[in-house]
PDB file of C-alpha atoms in Angstrom:
ATOM      1  CA  MET A 785       0.000   0.000   0.000  1.00  0.00           C
ATOM      2  CA  GLU A 786       1.333   3.441  -0.892  1.00  0.00           C
ATOM      3  CA  LYS A 787       1.990   5.955   1.824  1.00  0.00           C
ATOM      4  CA  ILE A 788      -0.633   8.598   2.016  1.00  0.00           C
ATOM      5  CA  LYS A 789       0.337  12.160   1.195  1.00  0.00           C
ATOM      6  CA  GLU A 790       0.253  13.338   4.829  1.00  0.00           C
ATOM      7  CA  GLU A 791       2.719  10.617   5.866  1.00  0.00           C
ATOM      8  CA  GLN A 792       5.069  11.583   3.056  1.00  0.00           C
ATOM      9  CA  GLN A 793       4.851  15.235   4.072  1.00  0.00           C
ATOM     10  CA  ALA A 794       5.474  14.347   7.719  1.00  0.00           C
ATOM     11  CA  ALA A 795       8.550  12.305   6.766  1.00  0.00           C
ATOM     12  CA  ALA A 796       9.855  15.146   4.605  1.00  0.00           C
ATOM     13  CA  LEU A 797       9.309  17.637   7.431  1.00  0.00           C
ATOM     14  CA  ARG A 798      11.127  15.347   9.887  1.00  0.00           C
ATOM     15  CA  ALA A 799      14.083  15.269   7.479  1.00  0.00           C
ATOM     16  CA  VAL A 800      14.044  19.075   7.302  1.00  0.00           C
ATOM     17  CA  ALA A 801      13.847  19.340  11.097  1.00  0.00           C
ATOM     18  CA  ASP A 802      16.717  16.874  11.550  1.00  0.00           C
ATOM     19  CA  ALA A 803      18.897  18.726   9.054  1.00  0.00           C
ATOM     20  CA  GLY A 804      17.988  22.063  10.641  1.00  0.00           C
ATOM     21  CA  ALA A 805      18.909  20.787  14.104  1.00  0.00           C
ATOM     22  CA  GLN A 806      22.214  19.451  12.798  1.00  0.00           C
ATOM     23  CA  ARG A 807      22.945  22.795  11.121  1.00  0.00           C
ATOM     24  CA  ALA A 808      22.115  24.702  14.318  1.00  0.00           C
ATOM     25  CA  ALA A 809      24.475  22.476  16.314  1.00  0.00           C
ATOM     26  CA  LEU A 810      27.274  22.976  13.789  1.00  0.00           C
ATOM     27  CA  LEU A 811      26.768  26.754  13.753  1.00  0.00           C
ATOM     28  CA  ALA A 812      26.857  26.841  17.561  1.00  0.00           C
ATOM     29  CA  GLU A 813      30.091  24.833  17.540  1.00  0.00           C
ATOM     30  CA  ALA A 814      31.570  27.126  14.883  1.00  0.00           C
ATOM     31  CA  GLU A 815      30.675  30.166  17.007  1.00  0.00           C
ATOM     32  CA  ARG A 816      32.301  28.563  20.053  1.00  0.00           C
ATOM     33  CA  ILE A 817      35.480  27.799  18.099  1.00  0.00           C
ATOM     34  CA  LEU A 818      35.572  31.350  16.724  1.00  0.00           C
ATOM     35  CA  ASN A 819      35.229  32.938  20.163  1.00  0.00           C
ATOM     36  CA  GLU A 820      37.182  30.503  22.316  1.00  0.00           C
ATOM     37  CA  GLU A 821      39.938  29.326  19.978  1.00  0.00           C
ATOM     38  CA  ILE A 822      40.416  31.491  16.898  1.00  0.00           C
ATOM     39  CA  GLN A 823      40.000  34.914  18.549  1.00  0.00           C
ATOM     40  CA  PRO A 824      42.545  34.345  21.351  1.00  0.00           C
ATOM     41  CA  ALA A 825      45.007  32.753  18.933  1.00  0.00           C
ATOM     42  CA  ALA A 826      44.652  35.632  16.473  1.00  0.00           C
ATOM     43  CA  VAL A 827      45.141  38.239  19.198  1.00  0.00           C
ATOM     44  CA  ASN A 828      48.194  36.376  20.479  1.00  0.00           C
ATOM     45  CA  ALA A 829      49.658  36.169  16.972  1.00  0.00           C
ATOM     46  CA  ALA A 830      49.169  39.923  16.545  1.00  0.00           C
ATOM     47  CA  ARG A 831      50.843  40.585  19.892  1.00  0.00           C
ATOM     48  CA  LEU A 832      53.806  38.542  18.693  1.00  0.00           C
ATOM     49  CA  GLY A 833      54.074  40.672  15.567  1.00  0.00           C
ATOM     50  CA  ALA A 834      52.511  38.399  12.957  1.00  0.00           C
ATOM     51  CA  GLY A 835      51.169  40.146   9.876  1.00  0.00           C
ATOM     52  CA  ARG A 836      47.537  41.065  10.184  1.00  0.00           C
ATOM     53  CA  THR A 837      46.700  40.065   6.631  1.00  0.00           C
ATOM     54  CA  ARG A 838      48.145  36.612   7.243  1.00  0.00           C
ATOM     55  CA  ILE A 839      46.250  36.315  10.529  1.00  0.00           C
ATOM     56  CA  ARG A 840      43.000  37.176   8.740  1.00  0.00           C
ATOM     57  CA  GLU A 841      43.675  34.653   5.979  1.00  0.00           C
ATOM     58  CA  LEU A 842      44.429  31.833   8.393  1.00  0.00           C
ATOM     59  CA  ALA A 843      41.560  32.709  10.738  1.00  0.00           C
ATOM     60  CA  GLY A 844      39.109  33.076   7.874  1.00  0.00           C
ATOM     61  CA  VAL A 845      37.764  36.386   9.171  1.00  0.00           C
ATOM     62  CA  GLY A 846      37.356  39.811   7.654  1.00  0.00           C
ATOM     63  CA  PRO A 847      39.311  42.898   8.605  1.00  0.00           C
ATOM     64  CA  ALA A 848      36.467  44.429  10.617  1.00  0.00           C
ATOM     65  CA  MET A 849      36.256  41.397  12.887  1.00  0.00           C
ATOM     66  CA  LEU A 850      40.010  41.095  13.365  1.00  0.00           C
ATOM     67  CA  TYR A 851      40.430  44.797  14.128  1.00  0.00           C
ATOM     68  CA  ARG A 852      37.503  44.687  16.556  1.00  0.00           C
ATOM     69  CA  TRP A 853      39.230  41.818  18.393  1.00  0.00           C
ATOM     70  CA  LEU A 854      42.516  43.724  18.450  1.00  0.00           C
ATOM     71  CA  GLU A 855      40.885  46.894  19.760  1.00  0.00           C
ATOM     72  CA  GLN A 856      39.111  44.898  22.483  1.00  0.00           C
ATOM     73  CA  ALA A 857      42.467  43.411  23.465  1.00  0.00           C
ATOM     74  CA  GLY A 858      44.040  46.868  23.694  1.00  0.00           C
ATOM     75  CA  ILE A 859      46.231  46.464  20.613  1.00  0.00           C
ATOM     76  CA  PRO A 860      46.606  49.708  18.640  1.00  0.00           C
ATOM     77  CA  VAL A 861      44.685  49.789  15.389  1.00  0.00           C
ATOM     78  CA  ARG A 862      45.034  52.563  12.849  1.00  0.00           C
ATOM     79  CA  PRO A 863      41.790  54.493  12.310  1.00  0.00           C
ATOM     80  CA  LYS A 864      39.810  53.496   9.263  1.00  0.00           C
ATOM     81  CA  ARG A 865      40.427  55.708   6.252  1.00  0.00           C
ATOM     82  CA  PRO A 866      37.448  57.737   5.114  1.00  0.00           C
ATOM     83  CA  SER A 867      35.919  56.366   1.967  1.00  0.00           C
ATOM     84  CA  THR A 868      36.645  58.227  -1.217  1.00  0.00           C
ATOM     85  CA  PRO A 869      33.755  59.134  -3.476  1.00  0.00           C
ATOM     86  CA  ARG A 870      33.573  56.849  -6.479  1.00  0.00           C
ATOM     87  CA  ARG A 871      33.421  58.269  -9.931  1.00  0.00           C
ATOM     88  CA  HIS A 872      30.965  57.099 -12.483  1.00  0.00           C
ATOM     89  CA  LYS A 873      32.325  55.680 -15.706  1.00  0.00           C
ATOM     90  CA  GLY A 874      32.870  58.308 -18.335  1.00  0.00           C
ATOM     91  CA  THR A 875      33.337  61.209 -15.910  1.00  0.00           C
ATOM     92  CA  LYS A 876      36.586  63.083 -15.449  1.00  0.00           C
TER      93      LYS A 876
END
């Protein structure tokens, strides 16, 4: 006997819920690793004089996040340059 439509939908929804729960657990673990492992290691590397670009590459974070961590740790960070107005193509 074929499964009725409601049973198929329920099974599909259970699969979605299981995958969603697994994703949430992985994201929580990734957040923990970022805050408890990567951030302290990145700050320590900066204190030891490692290049900030290399730290960002290895940590897999953007400049805003790295510089926020460094500022929080009391490491001097150069002020952000003001953005320059962009020209439109064809203008001089």
